[in-house]
Short mmCIF file of C-alpha atoms in Angstrom, two decimals:
data_model
loop_
_atom_site.label_atom_id
_atom_site.label_comp_id
_atom_site.label_asym_id
_atom_site.label_seq_id
_atom_site.Cartn_x
_atom_site.Cartn_y
_atom_site.Cartn_z
CA MET A 7 66.66 42.07 4.16
CA TYR A 8 63.21 41.85 5.74
CA ARG A 9 64.39 42.05 9.33
CA PHE A 10 67.27 42.97 11.58
CA GLY A 11 67.88 39.57 13.12
CA ALA A 12 66.89 38.48 16.61
CA TYR A 13 69.72 40.09 18.55
CA GLY A 14 69.45 43.40 16.75
CA LEU A 15 65.73 43.56 17.45
CA LEU A 16 66.19 42.69 21.09
CA TRP A 17 68.86 45.37 21.45
CA LEU A 18 66.53 47.91 19.85
CA VAL A 19 63.71 47.19 22.28
CA LEU A 20 66.00 47.23 25.30
CA MET A 21 67.44 50.54 24.14
CA ALA A 22 63.90 51.86 23.90
CA LEU A 23 63.20 50.65 27.41
CA GLY A 24 66.25 52.54 28.58
CA ALA A 25 67.68 49.41 30.10
CA CYS A 26 70.58 48.20 28.01
CA ASN A 27 73.55 48.85 30.25
CA THR A 28 73.66 45.57 32.14
CA ALA A 29 72.07 42.15 32.01
CA GLU A 30 70.62 42.78 35.47
CA ASP A 31 68.76 45.83 34.17
CA THR A 32 66.89 43.79 31.57
CA SER A 33 66.27 40.50 33.35
CA ASN A 34 62.76 41.47 34.50
CA LYS A 35 61.62 43.15 31.28
CA THR A 36 58.87 41.36 29.37
CA ILE A 37 58.64 41.88 25.60
CA PHE A 38 55.75 40.40 23.62
CA ASN A 39 56.75 39.39 20.08
CA VAL A 40 54.42 39.03 17.09
CA ASN A 41 54.73 39.02 13.32
CA LEU A 42 52.56 41.02 10.90
CA ASP A 43 52.87 39.04 7.68
CA GLN A 44 50.53 41.27 5.67
CA GLY A 45 52.42 44.44 6.50
CA LEU A 46 51.00 47.68 7.85
CA SER A 47 50.11 50.84 5.96
CA SER A 48 49.00 53.15 8.76
CA MET A 49 48.60 53.52 12.51
CA ASP A 50 46.04 56.28 12.11
CA PRO A 51 42.72 54.83 13.36
CA ALA A 52 40.87 56.69 10.59
CA PHE A 53 42.36 54.03 8.31
CA ALA A 54 41.88 50.92 10.46
CA ARG A 55 40.70 48.85 7.52
CA ASN A 56 42.49 45.51 7.96
CA GLN A 57 43.47 43.04 10.66
CA ASN A 58 47.02 44.33 11.24
CA ALA A 59 45.82 47.92 11.60
CA LEU A 60 43.13 46.79 14.06
CA TRP A 61 45.71 44.95 16.14
CA MET A 62 48.08 47.89 16.34
CA ASP A 63 45.38 50.50 16.93
CA ASN A 64 43.94 48.36 19.71
CA GLN A 65 47.21 48.75 21.64
CA ILE A 66 47.66 52.49 21.08
CA TYR A 67 44.12 53.90 21.30
CA ASN A 68 40.90 53.82 23.33
CA GLY A 69 37.32 54.68 22.46
CA LEU A 70 34.18 55.56 24.38
CA VAL A 71 33.27 51.90 24.89
CA GLN A 72 34.85 48.48 24.39
CA ILE A 73 33.75 44.84 24.16
CA ASP A 74 34.64 41.86 26.30
CA ASP A 75 35.30 38.33 25.06
CA SER A 76 31.56 37.60 25.11
CA LEU A 77 30.91 40.60 22.80
CA HIS A 78 29.22 42.57 25.58
CA ILE A 79 29.55 46.37 25.55
CA LYS A 80 31.64 47.68 28.46
CA PRO A 81 32.64 51.20 29.57
CA CYS A 82 35.97 52.51 28.38
CA ILE A 83 36.69 56.27 28.42
CA ALA A 84 32.93 56.74 28.84
CA LYS A 85 31.94 55.72 32.38
CA THR A 86 28.21 55.87 31.73
CA TRP A 87 25.79 56.93 29.02
CA GLU A 88 22.11 57.47 28.36
CA LEU A 89 19.83 57.51 25.34
CA SER A 90 17.07 60.04 24.67
CA ALA A 91 13.45 58.89 24.45
CA ASP A 92 13.40 59.34 20.66
CA GLY A 93 16.49 57.11 20.29
CA LYS A 94 18.50 59.78 18.49
CA THR A 95 20.70 61.42 21.14
CA TYR A 96 23.41 59.59 23.08
CA THR A 97 25.05 61.38 25.99
CA PHE A 98 28.35 60.02 27.33
CA HIS A 99 29.96 60.89 30.66
CA LEU A 100 33.74 60.61 30.46
CA ARG A 101 36.42 59.59 32.92
CA SER A 102 38.69 62.35 34.18
CA ASP A 103 41.85 60.23 34.55
CA VAL A 104 42.61 59.39 30.91
CA TYR A 105 45.66 61.07 29.36
CA PHE A 106 47.23 61.06 25.91
CA HIS A 107 50.73 59.69 25.51
CA ASP A 108 53.53 62.24 25.80
CA ASP A 109 54.34 64.20 22.64
CA ALA A 110 56.27 67.36 21.81
CA GLN A 111 53.05 69.05 20.63
CA PHE A 112 51.68 69.12 24.18
CA ALA A 113 52.72 71.68 26.80
CA LYS A 114 56.13 70.66 28.16
CA GLY A 115 55.83 67.48 26.08
CA LYS A 116 53.51 65.86 28.62
CA GLY A 117 50.33 64.16 27.49
CA ARG A 118 47.23 66.12 28.44
CA ARG A 119 43.85 64.83 29.58
CA ALA A 120 41.50 63.44 26.91
CA VAL A 121 38.26 65.42 26.94
CA ALA A 122 34.91 65.51 25.12
CA ALA A 123 36.21 67.97 22.51
CA ASP A 124 38.73 65.32 21.44
CA PHE A 125 35.93 62.91 20.60
CA ALA A 126 34.04 65.64 18.72
CA TYR A 127 37.19 66.27 16.67
CA SER A 128 38.00 62.59 16.14
CA PHE A 129 34.51 61.68 14.91
CA ALA A 130 34.17 64.79 12.73
CA ARG A 131 37.52 63.88 11.17
CA LEU A 132 36.14 60.48 10.10
CA ILE A 133 33.51 62.11 7.87
CA ASP A 134 35.75 64.93 6.58
CA PRO A 135 36.15 64.42 2.80
CA LYS A 136 39.64 65.93 2.99
CA VAL A 137 40.75 63.11 5.30
CA ALA A 138 39.15 60.46 3.04
CA SER A 139 38.93 57.98 5.89
CA SER A 140 38.13 54.38 4.95
CA GLY A 141 35.81 54.48 7.95
CA SER A 142 33.71 57.45 6.83
CA TRP A 143 30.74 55.12 6.29
CA ILE A 144 30.64 54.56 10.07
CA PHE A 145 28.86 57.90 10.54
CA SER A 146 28.23 59.35 7.06
CA ASP A 147 24.62 58.14 6.75
CA LYS A 148 23.80 58.55 10.43
CA VAL A 149 24.52 62.21 11.17
CA ASN A 150 24.01 65.63 9.58
CA GLY A 151 27.64 66.69 9.46
CA LYS A 152 30.21 67.33 12.17
CA GLU A 153 27.73 69.41 14.19
CA ALA A 154 26.26 66.09 15.33
CA PHE A 155 29.25 65.62 17.65
CA VAL A 156 28.97 67.97 20.63
CA ALA A 157 31.22 68.55 23.64
CA LEU A 158 28.83 69.92 26.28
CA ASN A 159 31.80 70.29 28.62
CA ASP A 160 35.10 68.50 29.16
CA SER A 161 33.46 65.41 30.62
CA THR A 162 30.19 65.26 28.64
CA PHE A 163 30.05 64.24 24.98
CA GLN A 164 26.95 63.93 22.84
CA ILE A 165 26.14 62.28 19.51
CA GLN A 166 23.00 63.49 17.73
CA LEU A 167 21.75 61.07 15.08
CA LYS A 168 19.47 61.80 12.11
CA GLN A 169 17.39 58.78 13.04
CA PRO A 170 17.63 56.00 15.62
CA PHE A 171 20.42 53.47 15.18
CA PRO A 172 20.19 50.75 17.86
CA PRO A 173 23.63 49.18 17.13
CA LEU A 174 25.43 52.48 17.79
CA LEU A 175 27.19 51.29 20.96
CA SER A 176 28.47 48.22 19.10
CA LEU A 177 29.62 50.46 16.25
CA LEU A 178 31.51 52.68 18.70
CA THR A 179 33.73 49.73 19.68
CA ALA A 180 35.29 49.84 16.18
CA GLN A 181 38.88 51.08 16.10
CA TYR A 182 37.77 53.80 13.68
CA CYS A 183 36.10 55.42 16.69
CA SER A 184 39.32 55.85 18.69
CA VAL A 185 40.09 59.23 20.21
CA VAL A 186 43.02 61.27 18.86
CA PRO A 187 44.42 64.70 19.88
CA ARG A 188 43.80 67.54 17.43
CA GLU A 189 47.11 69.37 17.95
CA VAL A 190 49.17 66.26 17.27
CA VAL A 191 47.14 65.13 14.25
CA GLU A 192 47.20 68.58 12.68
CA HIS A 193 50.93 68.97 13.31
CA TYR A 194 51.85 65.72 11.55
CA GLY A 195 49.10 65.78 8.92
CA LYS A 196 49.27 62.65 6.80
CA ASP A 197 52.40 61.62 8.71
CA PHE A 198 50.23 60.95 11.75
CA ARG A 199 50.06 57.46 10.24
CA SER A 200 53.60 56.91 11.52
CA HIS A 201 53.51 59.20 14.59
CA PRO A 202 50.47 57.85 16.45
CA VAL A 203 49.45 59.30 19.80
CA GLY A 204 46.56 57.82 21.73
CA THR A 205 45.49 56.97 25.27
CA GLY A 206 45.93 53.19 25.07
CA PRO A 207 47.97 50.71 27.12
CA PHE A 208 51.01 50.98 24.84
CA LYS A 209 52.69 54.02 23.32
CA PHE A 210 54.51 54.25 20.03
CA LYS A 211 58.31 54.19 20.02
CA TYR A 212 59.76 53.09 16.69
CA TRP A 213 58.71 51.85 13.24
CA LYS A 214 61.02 50.92 10.41
CA GLU A 215 58.45 50.04 7.77
CA GLY A 216 58.59 46.47 6.54
CA GLU A 217 61.10 45.48 9.23
CA VAL A 218 60.24 46.21 12.85
CA MET A 219 57.92 48.14 15.14
CA VAL A 220 58.27 48.78 18.87
CA LEU A 221 55.62 49.91 21.34
CA LEU A 222 56.36 50.56 25.00
CA LYS A 223 54.23 50.23 28.10
CA ASN A 224 52.16 53.33 28.87
CA GLU A 225 53.21 53.88 32.47
CA TYR A 226 50.29 56.28 33.01
CA TYR A 227 47.58 53.99 31.68
CA TRP A 228 44.28 54.32 33.54
CA GLU A 229 42.82 50.77 33.49
CA LYS A 230 43.46 48.20 36.23
CA ASP A 231 42.94 44.44 36.26
CA ALA A 232 40.43 42.59 38.45
CA GLN A 233 42.93 42.53 41.33
CA GLY A 234 43.49 46.30 41.14
CA HIS A 235 46.91 46.09 39.47
CA THR A 236 47.82 48.75 36.92
CA LEU A 237 47.76 47.62 33.31
CA PRO A 238 49.47 46.63 31.11
CA HIS A 239 51.64 43.90 32.61
CA LEU A 240 54.03 43.73 29.65
CA ASP A 241 56.91 46.18 29.28
CA ALA A 242 57.02 46.29 25.51
CA PHE A 243 55.55 44.99 22.28
CA ARG A 244 57.62 44.15 19.22
CA ALA A 245 56.36 43.34 15.73
CA THR A 246 58.31 41.98 12.79
CA PHE A 247 57.10 41.96 9.18
CA ILE A 248 58.11 38.59 7.75
CA SER A 249 55.87 38.15 4.72
CA ASP A 250 56.41 34.42 4.26
CA LYS A 251 54.06 32.64 6.65
CA GLN A 252 56.11 29.45 6.83
CA THR A 253 59.25 31.39 7.74
CA ALA A 254 57.28 33.29 10.40
CA PHE A 255 55.89 30.04 11.78
CA MET A 256 59.43 28.69 12.18
CA GLU A 257 60.23 31.80 14.22
CA PHE A 258 57.32 30.86 16.48
CA ILE A 259 58.58 27.28 16.79
CA LYS A 260 62.00 28.68 17.77
CA LYS A 261 60.15 30.72 20.47
CA LYS A 262 61.21 34.01 18.89
CA LEU A 263 57.52 34.89 18.58
CA ASP A 264 55.07 34.68 21.49
CA TYR A 265 51.94 34.61 19.35
CA PHE A 266 50.96 33.36 15.93
CA SER A 267 47.59 33.83 14.23
CA GLY A 268 46.30 31.74 11.34
CA ILE A 269 47.71 28.62 9.72
CA ASP A 270 48.91 28.65 6.13
CA GLY A 271 48.33 25.72 3.80
CA SER A 272 52.07 25.10 3.45
CA TYR A 273 52.34 23.79 7.02
CA ARG A 274 48.71 23.32 8.11
CA ASP A 275 48.94 19.52 7.92
CA ASP A 276 52.04 19.62 10.10
CA ILE A 277 50.09 21.25 12.95
CA LEU A 278 46.50 20.07 12.57
CA THR A 279 44.87 16.81 11.57
CA LYS A 280 42.14 16.92 8.93
CA GLY A 281 39.69 16.83 11.85
CA GLY A 282 41.16 20.04 13.29
CA ARG A 283 43.10 18.56 16.22
CA VAL A 284 46.72 19.30 17.11
CA THR A 285 49.06 16.66 15.68
CA LYS A 286 51.16 14.45 17.97
CA LYS A 287 54.26 16.29 16.76
CA TYR A 288 53.17 19.55 18.39
CA LYS A 289 50.81 18.46 21.15
CA GLY A 290 51.77 20.28 24.34
CA LYS A 291 54.50 22.33 22.61
CA PHE A 292 52.35 25.47 22.66
CA LYS A 293 48.78 26.58 23.41
CA VAL A 294 46.21 26.39 20.62
CA ASN A 295 42.98 28.39 20.63
CA ILE A 296 40.42 27.49 17.92
CA ALA A 297 37.11 29.35 18.11
CA PRO A 298 34.39 31.00 15.95
CA TYR A 299 35.60 34.12 14.18
CA LEU A 300 33.30 36.91 13.00
CA ASN A 301 34.59 36.60 9.46
CA THR A 302 32.68 35.44 6.40
CA GLU A 303 34.73 34.07 3.50
CA TYR A 304 32.89 34.44 0.22
CA LEU A 305 32.98 34.90 -3.52
CA GLY A 306 31.60 38.27 -4.57
CA ILE A 307 29.71 38.70 -7.84
CA LEU A 308 29.14 42.11 -9.39
CA ILE A 309 25.47 42.19 -10.42
CA ASP A 310 24.68 45.86 -11.18
CA THR A 311 23.69 45.68 -14.86
CA ALA A 312 24.15 49.45 -15.20
CA LEU A 313 27.91 48.80 -15.11
CA PRO A 314 29.55 48.10 -18.51
CA ILE A 315 31.48 45.06 -17.27
CA VAL A 316 28.25 43.43 -16.07
CA LYS A 317 26.06 43.99 -19.14
CA HIS A 318 27.43 41.02 -21.08
CA SER A 319 28.64 38.86 -18.20
CA PRO A 320 26.82 35.53 -17.68
CA LEU A 321 27.01 36.30 -13.97
CA ARG A 322 24.26 38.88 -14.45
CA MET A 323 21.88 35.90 -14.70
CA LEU A 324 20.42 34.73 -11.38
CA LYS A 325 20.33 31.05 -12.34
CA VAL A 326 24.03 31.06 -13.22
CA ARG A 327 24.85 32.58 -9.82
CA GLN A 328 22.64 30.03 -8.07
CA ALA A 329 24.27 27.21 -10.03
CA ILE A 330 27.67 28.34 -8.75
CA ASN A 331 26.31 28.27 -5.19
CA TYR A 332 25.08 24.68 -5.54
CA ALA A 333 28.21 23.43 -7.31
CA ILE A 334 30.73 23.67 -4.45
CA ASN A 335 31.26 20.86 -1.93
CA LYS A 336 31.94 23.07 1.10
CA PRO A 337 32.46 20.33 3.75
CA ASN A 338 35.21 18.71 1.68
CA MET A 339 36.76 22.11 1.00
CA ILE A 340 36.94 22.89 4.71
CA LYS A 341 38.16 19.43 5.73
CA TYR A 342 40.92 19.04 3.17
CA LEU A 343 42.00 22.64 2.57
CA ARG A 344 41.28 24.16 5.99
CA ASN A 345 41.78 21.13 8.28
CA SER A 346 38.26 21.66 9.62
CA THR A 347 38.97 25.21 10.79
CA GLY A 348 35.75 26.66 9.46
CA THR A 349 32.02 26.04 9.27
CA PRO A 350 30.33 25.45 5.87
CA GLY A 351 28.47 28.54 4.67
CA TYR A 352 24.99 27.05 4.60
CA ALA A 353 23.13 30.09 5.95
CA GLY A 354 23.57 33.73 4.96
CA PHE A 355 26.23 36.42 5.01
CA ILE A 356 25.97 36.89 8.79
CA PRO A 357 28.66 34.63 10.31
CA GLN A 358 28.44 31.99 12.98
CA GLY A 359 29.15 33.51 16.40
CA MET A 360 27.34 36.76 15.62
CA PRO A 361 24.19 37.47 17.67
CA GLY A 362 21.26 36.77 15.35
CA PHE A 363 22.96 33.97 13.41
CA ASP A 364 20.35 31.24 12.78
CA THR A 365 20.71 28.34 10.33
CA ALA A 366 17.08 27.31 10.93
CA THR A 367 15.76 30.66 9.69
CA VAL A 368 18.26 31.78 7.07
CA HIS A 369 18.61 29.44 4.12
CA GLY A 370 21.63 29.49 1.89
CA TYR A 371 22.97 26.76 -0.41
CA ARG A 372 24.15 23.21 0.19
CA TYR A 373 26.09 21.04 -2.21
CA ASN A 374 23.74 19.84 -4.97
CA PRO A 375 25.54 19.34 -8.30
CA ALA A 376 22.38 18.01 -9.99
CA LYS A 377 20.54 21.22 -9.08
CA ALA A 378 23.49 23.25 -10.34
CA LYS A 379 23.34 21.50 -13.74
CA GLN A 380 19.57 21.97 -13.90
CA LEU A 381 19.83 25.71 -13.26
CA LEU A 382 22.61 26.04 -15.79
CA ALA A 383 20.44 24.34 -18.41
CA GLU A 384 17.49 26.58 -17.54
CA ALA A 385 19.77 29.60 -18.03
CA GLY A 386 20.44 28.39 -21.57
CA PHE A 387 23.78 26.65 -20.99
CA PRO A 388 23.16 22.88 -20.82
CA ASN A 389 26.31 21.21 -19.47
CA GLY A 390 27.99 24.60 -19.85
CA LYS A 391 27.52 24.72 -23.62
CA ASN A 392 28.00 28.26 -24.98
CA LEU A 393 28.76 29.57 -21.47
CA PRO A 394 31.69 32.02 -21.73
CA GLU A 395 34.74 31.43 -19.55
CA ILE A 396 34.41 33.37 -16.30
CA VAL A 397 37.42 35.06 -14.67
CA LEU A 398 37.71 34.51 -10.92
CA SER A 399 40.14 36.91 -9.21
CA THR A 400 42.03 36.12 -6.03
CA THR A 401 45.38 36.53 -4.29
CA THR A 402 48.24 34.05 -4.05
CA SER A 403 47.35 33.21 -0.43
CA TYR A 404 44.03 31.72 -1.54
CA ARG A 405 45.22 30.03 -4.70
CA ASP A 406 44.63 26.48 -3.41
CA LEU A 407 41.10 27.34 -2.28
CA ILE A 408 40.16 29.00 -5.56
CA GLU A 409 41.67 26.24 -7.67
CA TYR A 410 39.55 23.77 -5.70
CA ILE A 411 36.48 25.89 -6.49
CA GLN A 412 37.56 26.04 -10.13
CA GLY A 413 37.56 22.23 -10.23
CA GLU A 414 34.15 22.02 -8.57
CA LEU A 415 32.61 24.45 -11.07
CA GLN A 416 34.21 22.60 -13.98
CA LYS A 417 32.31 19.44 -12.96
CA THR A 418 29.00 21.20 -13.67
CA GLY A 419 30.18 22.80 -16.91
CA ILE A 420 31.18 26.21 -15.57
CA ARG A 421 34.61 27.09 -16.95
CA THR A 422 36.66 29.62 -14.99
CA ARG A 423 40.07 31.17 -15.33
CA VAL A 424 41.82 31.99 -12.07
CA GLU A 425 43.48 35.40 -12.09
CA LEU A 426 46.04 36.01 -9.36
CA VAL A 427 46.23 39.65 -8.25
CA GLN A 428 48.38 41.31 -5.61
CA GLY A 429 46.32 41.91 -2.45
CA ALA A 430 46.27 45.72 -2.46
CA SER A 431 45.54 45.80 -6.19
CA LEU A 432 42.61 43.39 -5.84
CA ARG A 433 41.15 45.40 -2.97
CA GLU A 434 41.37 48.53 -5.11
CA LEU A 435 39.68 46.80 -8.05
CA ILE A 436 36.87 45.52 -5.83
CA ALA A 437 36.43 48.98 -4.29
CA LYS A 438 36.02 50.49 -7.78
CA ASN A 439 33.64 47.85 -9.15
CA GLY A 440 36.44 46.85 -11.50
CA VAL A 441 36.17 43.06 -11.22
CA ASN A 442 33.20 40.75 -11.90
CA PHE A 443 33.95 37.70 -9.74
CA PHE A 444 36.30 37.73 -6.77
CA ARG A 445 37.25 36.06 -3.50
CA ALA A 446 36.84 38.27 -0.47
CA SER A 447 36.10 38.23 3.23
CA TRP A 448 34.29 40.52 5.61
CA LEU A 449 35.57 40.78 9.16
CA ALA A 450 33.29 42.44 11.70
CA ASP A 451 34.17 46.07 12.40
CA TYR A 452 31.82 45.82 15.37
CA PRO A 453 29.78 42.94 16.82
CA ASP A 454 26.40 43.57 15.24
CA ALA A 455 24.99 41.87 12.14
CA GLU A 456 24.06 45.27 10.69
CA ASN A 457 27.76 45.61 9.87
CA PHE A 458 27.57 42.62 7.51
CA LEU A 459 24.23 43.58 5.98
CA SER A 460 25.54 47.07 5.23
CA LEU A 461 27.38 45.53 2.26
CA PHE A 462 24.02 45.14 0.51
CA TYR A 463 22.36 48.48 1.36
CA SER A 464 21.97 50.49 -1.85
CA LYS A 465 23.10 53.76 -0.24
CA ASN A 466 26.43 52.06 0.49
CA LYS A 467 27.20 51.54 -3.19
CA ILE A 468 30.66 52.45 -4.44
CA PRO A 469 32.10 55.03 -3.87
CA PHE A 470 30.03 55.79 -0.74
CA GLY A 471 30.39 52.48 1.06
CA PRO A 472 31.23 48.78 0.94
CA ASN A 473 28.45 47.51 -1.35
CA TYR A 474 31.02 45.83 -3.59
CA THR A 475 28.51 43.68 -5.52
CA GLY A 476 26.20 46.50 -6.62
CA TYR A 477 23.26 44.75 -4.95
CA HIS A 478 20.08 46.84 -4.91
CA THR A 479 16.66 45.61 -3.79
CA PRO A 480 14.01 48.07 -2.51
CA GLN A 481 12.61 45.45 -0.12
CA PHE A 482 16.05 44.97 1.46
CA ASP A 483 16.56 48.75 1.82
CA LYS A 484 13.15 49.09 3.46
CA LEU A 485 13.94 46.39 6.03
CA PHE A 486 17.44 47.81 6.59
CA GLU A 487 16.02 51.25 7.41
CA GLN A 488 13.18 49.75 9.45
CA ALA A 489 15.76 48.07 11.70
CA TYR A 490 16.96 51.53 12.74
CA HIS A 491 13.76 51.96 14.73
CA VAL A 492 13.71 48.57 16.47
CA THR A 493 15.42 48.69 19.85
CA ASP A 494 14.44 45.18 20.94
CA ASP A 495 17.35 42.94 19.92
CA ALA A 496 15.25 39.83 19.25
CA GLN A 497 12.91 41.75 16.93
CA ARG A 498 15.82 43.41 15.16
CA TYR A 499 17.47 40.02 14.62
CA LYS A 500 14.30 38.83 12.86
CA LEU A 501 14.63 41.73 10.43
CA TYR A 502 18.29 40.90 9.92
CA GLN A 503 17.34 37.31 9.06
CA GLN A 504 14.77 38.49 6.52
CA MET A 505 17.41 40.65 4.87
CA ASP A 506 19.92 37.82 4.86
CA ASN A 507 17.38 35.56 3.12
CA LEU A 508 16.77 38.21 0.47
CA VAL A 509 20.49 38.38 -0.26
CA MET A 510 20.72 34.61 -0.54
CA GLN A 511 17.79 34.51 -2.96
CA GLN A 512 19.53 36.98 -5.30
CA SER A 513 22.98 35.38 -4.83
CA PRO A 514 25.34 38.34 -5.25
CA VAL A 515 27.69 36.29 -3.06
CA VAL A 516 28.70 32.65 -2.64
CA ILE A 517 29.20 31.91 1.06
CA LEU A 518 32.19 29.59 1.29
CA TYR A 519 32.57 29.28 5.06
CA TYR A 520 32.31 31.02 8.40
CA ASP A 521 35.84 31.30 9.62
CA LYS A 522 37.41 30.00 12.79
CA LEU A 523 40.37 31.71 14.34
CA VAL A 524 43.44 29.61 15.08
CA ASN A 525 45.73 31.36 17.54
CA LEU A 526 48.94 29.90 18.92
CA TYR A 527 50.59 31.09 22.12
CA GLN A 528 53.78 30.02 23.81
CA ASN A 529 53.20 28.08 27.01
CA ASN A 530 54.55 30.90 29.18
CA ILE A 531 51.84 33.32 28.00
CA SER A 532 48.62 33.82 29.97
CA GLY A 533 45.86 36.41 30.29
CA TYR A 534 45.21 36.62 26.56
CA SER A 535 41.82 37.47 25.11
CA GLN A 536 39.65 34.95 23.24
CA ASN A 537 37.17 37.06 21.32
CA ALA A 538 35.31 36.29 18.10
CA GLN A 539 36.69 39.42 16.41
CA ASN A 540 40.25 38.12 16.86
CA LEU A 541 41.28 41.44 18.35
CA LEU A 542 44.77 41.26 19.77
CA VAL A 543 44.20 42.47 23.34
CA LEU A 544 47.52 42.64 25.19
CA LYS A 545 46.79 44.81 28.22
CA ASN A 546 46.02 41.78 30.43
CA VAL A 547 48.72 39.49 29.04
CA VAL A 548 51.35 38.08 31.38
CA LYS A 549 54.60 36.59 30.10
CA LYS A 550 56.56 34.43 32.50
CA GLN A 551 60.31 34.62 32.17
#
């Protein structure tokens, strides 16, 4: 069985709250219910590599800084900070009222104060090869080892960079940069993944993998709302792990879930019209939030000809890659397969909603089947003659999308075979340059376009970073490194746009669409966040009984 059943789960949470003796004891307890359909592999922020991990880590941990719904940097554990004149040293002044959750590894089991040495440890841990954090790239090319992280005293923390990096504050909002306590992490070792201890609004209570997770309110949490009330307002958080999206959606309709993110093709038409509006069937039944999402959906193409699997692939040829870009009718794809919850990928890799996004300056590809056929002929494959079949790898969740693309490419003479791969296996193949042509997405780790462009920086090639396509252009690298020294945002965005244009010209990716988040909330839920990173922020949420 994939779950306990509603009553068993409710009993578990109430037991955890210590309030299961009488109905009167539990009548004022508020439990927020979600489902994590893609599972969860770790609650260690050093491995916050997918949406579910980000959601969970965002409840349990804090960092130096945080972002608001407008993507502005705000203080968190750091009250204030300053930057040295040479742009390489950041000094943070920490709050003195932030404490870790209780754990047996602390004196008398009581959570101690979080201090600067904890940040020095947490950040050094990210770049420790023994930890093998998926977030090591956050700092690996920016500092000269763990000595770059300095605790001047308990309340003063310093980061010393090799060279300026203007987006650093944005980068520090990533969940990878959460603070963790050394004694707890070292006690549990790799099992810290399932024994998380942070300073966040909720504390860990219980996790039966693949079935249920429970977090409880951190009664000693330091943040307050605008009216001066202690956060969080909820008493508990409960997650189930129903893998079938349609089954999970029915749980939401039955009001057994308070929140639902994303709409699967199996029931999308039931909820949304092709124009992206709520259908009459569900209008007013729950709250719907549709907004830009810092997520680029794309097809990745491995282009590094030094790799054996690329040497004889037709995808090594620029005109074939460009033909693929021109061959796909993106507006129809979004209307009929996404119910208009997306924006056609006409610009570059930087998504809509990200500061610096500009369709007037960055030029991608629009639907032009005649141009696609022309390029294919110029590449030596008129009407696809003698063009080998190309394997396009994806997961079951995106089968309808990829089969649509397969049909579009077929019209111009490009024959593809769709290969369905289990999600974790495909991610591993992509991360090892083991697949030529694949569907992927890149969700912002932090709200700066540098995060997206880092996928094309040559020093981020596998295994050192997320350059999954093997893209390498000296001009791009030069601009990427030049941007480190530009503190003026507007000027830096111009460099970003130049880089994005270079990527589009070489076509190591096919931009399908810039995503839109579709979040559903029950009508009794208020105070939820509406941010373009789709971070699940629950500290301000209120649930009416």
